[in-house]
Amino acid sequence: MNAPDANTRFAPRHILGIEGLSPDQITSLLDAADGFVALNRRREKKGESLRGLTVINLFFETSTRTQTSFEMAAKRLGADVINMSVATSSIYKGESLIDTAMTLNAMRPDVLVVRHPHSGAVELLSQKVTCAVINCGDGSHEHPTQALLDALTIRRRKGTIAGLVVTICGDIAHSRVARSNIHLLTAMGARVRVVGPPTLIPAMIERMGVEVFHDMVAGLADADIVMMLRLQLERMHGTFVPSLRENFHFYGLDEDKLAAAKPDALIMHPGPINRGVEIDTSVADDIDRSVITEQVEMGVAVRMACLEAVTAHQEAASP
Ligand code: NCD
């Protein structure tokens, strides 16, 4: 696959979601990220393209992978990185999200990397600031960089995304990872299935171009990719599953259920994984089929590509 040249490379002002991106725009980001995988495997990992720029990580929800991965990505491209700890910020003195964002914006950062518990909050924030904004998860709405890193993992392993059967299992209703992945995978021509109890599958999700299954083995039949999701208990108001044990019995991935998928099916999970709740240890740690840690590796490369894409636009615009 040819790398797009600098003139045709996708350079959006913000990255707020996958919805609305074209296959070419997605491919442009994946191609750029692919190049960074090789850089990240070298002993000397420093690039130059964000030298002199400032990236602020603003996380209103906890994160291990995403925040570390963005910090590493920005540093590998030569940027200065500030990690705002919301727990010790003025949010706790009553400052609103927008006032916090505008205060940070006044210090002239180049990129704000934001995670927030409310759907739509990151887009709202992006309308109030002059710097680029990357959405790292807004409520149960979108998590675009997760879908891109999942796509890069799949594309590198399977050579393509088009035509693959991808089964996404578990808490679809509360998952921004599911939503961003459905947008991306359907746009790229995959056949996407969702599996879970009726309480965890949003009504009319078929309109997003997916097939719905409530029986895990039926949903996994001949799947190329099995994507497991955590129960997003922090977003559940009420009882959605009878018990964690029963949930595992019907919807947890174990060797028996996995046998329905293709023998070379890849097992994916955005993390954090809850062993024995949505995935069995023997499956999560299966070195032949589980690509869970590879997803984490691809995350750094994808975030480098996203940071470069949103700052390339600034370069063209600045006097
Ligand atoms: C996901 C998230 O925060 O939405 N995690 C991640 O970014 N790797 C999924 C989750 O928390 O279950």
Short mmCIF file of N, CA, C and O and ligand atoms in Angstrom, two decimals, residues 61-63 65-66 115 136-137 139 143 146 149 175-177 229-232 234-235 269-272 303, ligand 1:
data_model
loop_
_atom_site.label_atom_id
_atom_site.label_comp_id
_atom_site.label_asym_id
_atom_site.label_seq_id
_atom_site.Cartn_x
_atom_site.Cartn_y
_atom_site.Cartn_z
N GLU A 61 -11.91 11.24 33.41
CA GLU A 61 -12.21 9.86 33.82
C GLU A 61 -10.88 9.15 33.92
O GLU A 61 -9.93 9.54 33.26
N THR A 62 -10.85 8.09 34.69
CA THR A 62 -9.59 7.37 34.87
C THR A 62 -9.15 6.70 33.56
O THR A 62 -9.97 6.41 32.69
N SER A 63 -7.85 6.49 33.44
CA SER A 63 -7.31 5.85 32.24
C SER A 63 -5.90 5.34 32.54
O SER A 63 -5.14 6.00 33.23
N ARG A 65 -4.22 2.93 29.82
CA ARG A 65 -3.70 2.80 28.47
C ARG A 65 -3.73 4.10 27.67
O ARG A 65 -2.73 4.54 27.13
N THR A 66 -4.90 4.70 27.59
CA THR A 66 -5.07 5.81 26.65
C THR A 66 -4.20 6.99 27.04
O THR A 66 -3.53 7.59 26.21
N ARG A 115 -10.76 13.32 27.68
CA ARG A 115 -11.72 12.25 28.00
C ARG A 115 -12.71 12.81 29.01
O ARG A 115 -12.31 13.47 29.97
N CYS A 136 -10.78 11.36 23.47
CA CYS A 136 -10.28 10.06 23.98
C CYS A 136 -11.37 9.29 24.67
O CYS A 136 -11.07 8.46 25.53
N GLY A 137 -12.61 9.59 24.33
CA GLY A 137 -13.73 8.90 24.96
C GLY A 137 -14.65 9.91 25.59
O GLY A 137 -14.24 10.61 26.52
N GLY A 139 -18.26 9.77 27.31
CA GLY A 139 -19.39 8.94 27.77
C GLY A 139 -19.47 7.65 26.99
O GLY A 139 -18.45 6.98 26.76
N HIS A 143 -14.95 6.81 20.85
CA HIS A 143 -13.56 6.67 21.31
C HIS A 143 -12.76 6.39 20.03
O HIS A 143 -12.34 5.26 19.78
N GLN A 146 -9.38 4.47 19.78
CA GLN A 146 -9.46 3.03 20.08
C GLN A 146 -9.88 2.25 18.83
O GLN A 146 -9.30 1.21 18.50
N LEU A 149 -6.94 2.05 16.45
CA LEU A 149 -5.89 1.10 16.83
C LEU A 149 -6.38 -0.33 16.66
O LEU A 149 -5.60 -1.23 16.30
N SER A 175 -20.99 1.24 25.59
CA SER A 175 -19.60 1.25 25.12
C SER A 175 -19.34 2.21 23.96
O SER A 175 -19.85 2.03 22.86
N ARG A 176 -18.49 3.19 24.22
CA ARG A 176 -18.05 4.10 23.13
C ARG A 176 -17.11 3.36 22.18
O ARG A 176 -16.99 3.70 21.02
N VAL A 177 -16.44 2.33 22.71
CA VAL A 177 -15.55 1.53 21.85
C VAL A 177 -16.38 0.81 20.79
O VAL A 177 -16.02 0.77 19.60
N LEU A 229 -15.93 -6.86 25.23
CA LEU A 229 -16.04 -5.57 25.92
C LEU A 229 -16.29 -5.78 27.39
O LEU A 229 -16.97 -6.73 27.79
N ARG A 230 -15.78 -4.86 28.18
CA ARG A 230 -16.01 -4.86 29.63
C ARG A 230 -17.44 -4.38 29.92
O ARG A 230 -17.98 -3.55 29.18
N LEU A 231 -18.03 -4.92 31.01
CA LEU A 231 -19.31 -4.35 31.46
C LEU A 231 -18.99 -2.97 32.04
O LEU A 231 -18.19 -2.86 32.98
N GLN A 232 -19.58 -1.92 31.46
CA GLN A 232 -19.26 -0.55 31.90
C GLN A 232 -20.12 -0.20 33.12
O GLN A 232 -21.05 0.61 33.03
N GLU A 234 -19.74 1.54 35.63
CA GLU A 234 -19.80 2.95 36.06
C GLU A 234 -20.84 3.77 35.29
O GLU A 234 -21.21 4.85 35.70
N ARG A 235 -21.28 3.23 34.15
CA ARG A 235 -22.28 3.96 33.37
C ARG A 235 -23.68 3.34 33.50
O ARG A 235 -24.61 3.77 32.85
N HIS A 269 -9.62 -7.08 22.82
CA HIS A 269 -10.28 -6.44 23.98
C HIS A 269 -9.59 -5.10 24.18
O HIS A 269 -8.36 -5.04 24.19
N PRO A 270 -10.37 -4.01 24.34
CA PRO A 270 -9.72 -2.71 24.51
C PRO A 270 -9.03 -2.54 25.85
O PRO A 270 -8.19 -1.63 26.01
N GLY A 271 -9.36 -3.42 26.82
CA GLY A 271 -8.84 -3.28 28.17
C GLY A 271 -9.56 -2.12 28.86
O GLY A 271 -10.12 -1.25 28.19
N PRO A 272 -9.58 -2.08 30.17
CA PRO A 272 -9.06 -3.12 31.07
C PRO A 272 -9.93 -4.38 31.03
O PRO A 272 -11.15 -4.28 30.94
N ARG A 303 -1.92 6.99 17.89
CA ARG A 303 -2.01 8.33 18.51
C ARG A 303 -0.95 9.26 17.95
O ARG A 303 -1.18 10.46 17.83
C1 NCD B 1 -12.11 1.72 27.05
C2 NCD B 1 -12.75 3.04 27.41
O1 NCD B 1 -12.26 3.78 28.25
O2 NCD B 1 -13.78 3.31 26.82
N1 NCD B 1 -10.81 1.59 27.54
C3 NCD B 1 -9.77 2.05 26.81
O3 NCD B 1 -9.71 3.20 26.41
N2 NCD B 1 -8.82 1.15 26.53
C4 NCD B 1 -12.95 0.56 27.38
C5 NCD B 1 -13.31 0.32 28.83
O4 NCD B 1 -13.05 1.12 29.72
O5 NCD B 1 -13.87 -0.75 29.06
#
